[in-house]
Coordinates of C-alpha atoms and ligand atoms in Angstrom, one line a residue:
X1 CA -15.6 -53.9 -27.2
X2 CA -16.1 -54.1 -23.4
X3 CA -13.0 -52.3 -22.3
X4 CA -14.1 -48.7 -22.8
X5 CA -17.1 -49.2 -20.6
X6 CA -15.0 -49.9 -17.5
X7 CA -12.5 -47.9 -15.6
X8 CA -9.2 -49.6 -15.0
X9 CA -7.5 -50.7 -11.8
X10 CA -10.0 -49.8 -9.0
X11 CA -8.5 -48.8 -5.7
X12 CA -11.5 -49.7 -3.6
X13 CA -10.3 -48.1 -0.3
X14 CA -10.0 -44.8 -2.2
X15 CA -13.2 -45.3 -4.1
X16 CA -15.2 -45.7 -0.9
X17 CA -14.3 -42.2 0.4
X18 CA -17.6 -40.6 -0.7
X19 CA -19.8 -43.3 -2.3
X20 CA -23.0 -41.8 -3.6
X21 CA -26.0 -44.1 -4.2
X22 CA -29.1 -43.1 -6.1
X23 CA -32.0 -44.1 -8.3
X24 CA -34.9 -42.3 -9.9
X25 CA -36.8 -42.4 -6.6
X26 CA -34.1 -40.3 -4.9
X27 CA -34.2 -37.4 -7.4
X28 CA -35.8 -34.2 -6.2
X29 CA -38.8 -32.9 -8.2
X30 CA -37.9 -31.1 -11.4
X31 CA -34.4 -32.8 -11.8
X32 CA -33.2 -35.9 -13.6
X33 CA -31.0 -38.6 -12.2
X34 CA -28.2 -37.8 -14.7
X35 CA -28.3 -34.1 -13.9
X36 CA -28.1 -34.8 -10.2
X37 CA -25.3 -37.4 -10.8
X38 CA -23.3 -35.0 -12.9
X39 CA -23.5 -32.3 -10.1
X40 CA -22.3 -34.9 -7.6
X41 CA -19.5 -36.0 -9.9
X42 CA -18.4 -32.4 -10.4
X43 CA -18.4 -32.0 -6.6
X44 CA -16.0 -34.9 -6.2
X45 CA -17.9 -38.1 -5.3
X46 CA -15.5 -41.1 -5.5
X47 CA -18.0 -43.9 -6.5
X48 CA -21.6 -44.2 -7.6
X49 CA -24.1 -47.0 -7.2
X50 CA -27.2 -47.1 -9.3
X51 CA -30.0 -48.3 -7.0
X52 CA -33.5 -48.3 -8.6
X53 CA -35.7 -49.4 -5.7
X54 CA -38.8 -48.7 -3.8
X55 CA -41.7 -46.2 -4.3
X56 CA -41.3 -43.9 -7.4
X57 CA -38.5 -46.1 -8.9
X58 CA -38.6 -47.1 -12.5
X59 CA -40.0 -50.5 -13.3
X60 CA -39.6 -51.0 -17.0
X61 CA -36.3 -52.9 -17.8
X62 CA -35.7 -50.8 -21.0
X63 CA -36.0 -47.5 -19.0
X64 CA -33.7 -48.9 -16.3
X65 CA -31.1 -50.0 -18.8
X66 CA -31.1 -46.7 -20.6
X67 CA -30.7 -44.7 -17.3
X68 CA -28.1 -47.1 -16.1
X69 CA -26.1 -46.7 -19.3
X70 CA -26.3 -42.9 -19.1
X71 CA -25.1 -43.0 -15.5
X72 CA -22.3 -45.4 -16.4
X73 CA -21.1 -43.1 -19.2
X74 CA -20.9 -40.2 -16.8
X75 CA -19.0 -42.2 -14.2
X76 CA -16.5 -43.4 -16.8
X77 CA -16.0 -39.8 -17.9
X78 CA -15.1 -38.9 -14.3
X79 CA -13.1 -42.0 -13.8
X80 CA -14.9 -43.4 -10.8
X81 CA -16.5 -46.9 -10.3
X82 CA -20.0 -47.4 -11.5
X83 CA -21.8 -50.0 -9.4
X84 CA -25.2 -51.6 -9.9
X85 CA -27.3 -52.5 -7.0
X86 CA -28.8 -56.0 -6.8
X87 CA -29.5 -56.6 -10.6
X88 CA -26.8 -59.0 -11.7
X89 CA -28.3 -59.4 -15.2
X90 CA -28.2 -55.7 -15.8
X91 CA -24.7 -55.3 -14.3
X92 CA -23.4 -58.1 -16.6
X93 CA -25.2 -56.8 -19.7
X94 CA -23.8 -53.3 -19.5
X95 CA -20.5 -54.5 -17.9
X96 CA -20.6 -52.3 -14.8
X97 CA -17.5 -52.1 -12.6
X98 CA -19.2 -53.9 -9.8
X99 CA -22.4 -55.4 -8.4
X100 CA -23.6 -54.6 -4.9
X101 CA -25.7 -57.2 -3.1
X102 CA -27.5 -57.2 0.3
X103 CA -28.0 -60.1 2.7
X104 CA -31.4 -61.0 1.2
X105 CA -30.4 -60.7 -2.5
X106 CA -28.7 -63.4 -4.6
X107 CA -26.3 -65.3 -2.3
X108 CA -22.7 -64.4 -2.6
X109 CA -21.6 -67.8 -3.9
X110 CA -24.2 -67.7 -6.7
X111 CA -23.3 -64.1 -7.5
X112 CA -19.6 -65.0 -7.8
X113 CA -20.6 -67.8 -10.2
X114 CA -22.8 -65.5 -12.3
X115 CA -20.4 -62.6 -12.7
X116 CA -17.6 -65.0 -13.9
X117 CA -14.8 -62.7 -12.7
X118 CA -15.9 -59.9 -14.8
X119 CA -17.4 -57.7 -12.1
X120 CA -16.2 -56.7 -8.6
X121 CA -18.6 -57.5 -5.8
X122 CA -19.7 -55.5 -2.7
X123 CA -21.8 -56.9 0.1
X124 CA -23.9 -55.3 2.8
X125 CA -23.8 -56.5 6.4
X126 CA -26.0 -55.5 9.3
X127 CA -24.5 -57.5 12.2
X128 CA -21.1 -58.5 13.6
X129 CA -21.6 -62.1 12.6
X130 CA -22.6 -61.2 9.0
X131 CA -19.5 -59.0 8.9
X132 CA -17.3 -61.8 10.3
X133 CA -18.7 -64.2 7.6
X134 CA -18.1 -61.6 4.9
X135 CA -14.5 -61.2 6.1
X136 CA -13.8 -64.8 5.2
X137 CA -14.8 -64.3 1.6
X138 CA -12.0 -63.8 -0.9
X139 CA -14.3 -62.6 -3.6
X140 CA -15.4 -59.3 -2.0
X141 CA -14.1 -56.0 -3.2
X142 CA -15.6 -54.2 -0.2
X143 CA -18.1 -54.6 2.6
X144 CA -20.9 -52.2 3.6
X145 CA -21.9 -51.8 7.2
X146 CA -25.2 -50.3 8.4
X147 CA -27.6 -48.7 8.7
X148 CA -25.5 -46.7 11.1
X149 CA -28.2 -44.1 11.9
X150 CA -31.9 -43.8 11.0
X151 CA -32.5 -43.6 7.3
X152 CA -35.4 -42.2 5.2
X153 CA -34.1 -43.7 2.0
X154 CA -34.7 -47.4 2.5
X155 CA -38.1 -48.7 3.5
X156 CA -37.0 -52.2 4.5
X157 CA -33.9 -51.1 6.4
X158 CA -32.7 -53.2 9.3
X159 CA -32.4 -51.8 12.8
X160 CA -29.7 -49.1 13.2
X161 CA -26.3 -50.5 14.2
X162 CA -24.7 -47.3 15.5
X163 CA -21.1 -46.3 15.7
X164 CA -20.4 -49.2 18.0
X165 CA -20.7 -51.9 15.3
X166 CA -18.4 -49.9 13.1
X167 CA -15.8 -49.8 15.8
X168 CA -16.2 -53.5 16.5
X169 CA -15.8 -54.3 12.8
X170 CA -12.7 -52.1 12.5
X171 CA -11.2 -53.9 15.6
X172 CA -11.9 -57.3 14.1
X173 CA -10.3 -56.7 10.7
X174 CA -9.7 -54.2 8.0
X175 CA -8.4 -56.7 5.5
X176 CA -11.3 -55.9 3.1
X177 CA -12.2 -52.3 2.5
X178 CA -15.2 -51.1 4.4
X179 CA -17.9 -48.5 3.9
X180 CA -20.5 -47.2 6.4
X181 CA -24.1 -46.5 5.3
X182 CA -27.3 -45.1 6.7
X183 CA -28.3 -41.6 7.8
X184 CA -24.8 -40.2 7.4
X185 CA -24.8 -36.4 7.0
X186 CA -22.3 -33.6 7.1
X187 CA -23.1 -33.1 10.8
X188 CA -22.5 -36.7 12.0
X189 CA -19.8 -37.7 9.5
X190 CA -17.0 -36.9 11.9
X191 CA -17.8 -39.6 14.4
X192 CA -18.2 -42.1 11.6
X193 CA -14.7 -41.1 10.3
X194 CA -13.2 -41.4 13.7
X195 CA -13.9 -45.2 13.7
X196 CA -11.2 -45.4 11.0
X197 CA -13.6 -46.8 8.4
X198 CA -12.5 -46.4 4.7
X199 CA -15.5 -44.5 3.6
X200 CA -19.1 -43.5 3.8
X201 CA -22.1 -44.2 1.5
X202 CA -24.9 -41.7 1.3
X203 CA -28.2 -41.2 -0.6
X204 CA -30.2 -38.2 0.8
X205 CA -27.4 -36.0 2.1
X206 CA -26.1 -35.6 -1.5
X207 CA -29.3 -36.1 -3.4
X208 CA -31.2 -33.4 -1.4
X209 CA -28.2 -31.0 -1.3
X210 CA -28.7 -27.8 -3.1
X211 CA -25.0 -27.1 -2.9
X212 CA -23.3 -30.4 -3.7
X213 CA -19.8 -28.8 -3.9
X214 CA -20.0 -27.8 -0.2
X215 CA -21.8 -31.0 0.9
X216 CA -19.3 -33.3 -0.7
X217 CA -16.4 -31.3 0.5
X218 CA -17.7 -31.7 4.1
X219 CA -18.2 -35.4 3.7
X220 CA -14.9 -36.1 2.0
X221 CA -11.5 -37.0 3.4
X222 CA -8.8 -35.2 1.3
Ligands
LIG1 N1 -28.8 -49.5 3.0 C1 -28.8 -49.3 4.3 S1 -29.3 -47.7 4.7 C2 -29.5 -47.3 3.1 C3 -29.2 -48.4 2.3 C4 -29.3 -48.4 0.8 C5 -30.0 -45.9 2.7 C6 -29.0 -44.8 2.9 O1 -29.6 -43.6 2.6 P1 -29.3 -42.3 3.4 O2 -30.3 -41.3 2.8 O3 -27.9 -41.9 3.2 O4 -29.7 -42.6 4.8
LIG2 MG1 -30.8 -55.4 -1.6

């Protein structure tokens, strides 16, 4: 059945605490995505998004599905949400916990229709008006805001939004859980946390870390 593939009752505010994102392209030489993910899970990440995108990413659907299922299985074992980036068909096929879409992916209304209530939905925003629009949507589990700082992990990243946009969004509404993304590291995480945002999403800070226990501990709010 489908039930054993999903975790139950997701508290998204808690899940956003340390939200790790990665795909094959983010794995350091000599490692595998699943090994890297297992280390991150062991260190205490609170959500994982499978994002297969950009140079060095897998392109064969069968390979992508196999890796996705392996990651999903690990996340289930650690009882944290497994989220698929962008690929609604894959997310539906394997019954992920959620689908994450950006502003230039499948529009939200269409995504809602396609997931038929069986997946939670997360949406990225890059401006205050996109955030305001997202806040009116009843179908969103959480909203991403960024890139906060410069990122090396997304080739088509929008201009950086800085801490100011995070503060403005927080001031506007916190009705839907929010996560900051883009260039967040152990050294700048404090000022991001001070905005009162629910969580942080990172790729490179965890993917590149040779001591994930220490890195996640620094990023995480107890
Ligand atoms: N969306 C906005 S920035 C970004 C994504 C997927 C990449 C974040 O990666 P990093 O390495 O944490 O800056
Ligand atoms: Mg996208």
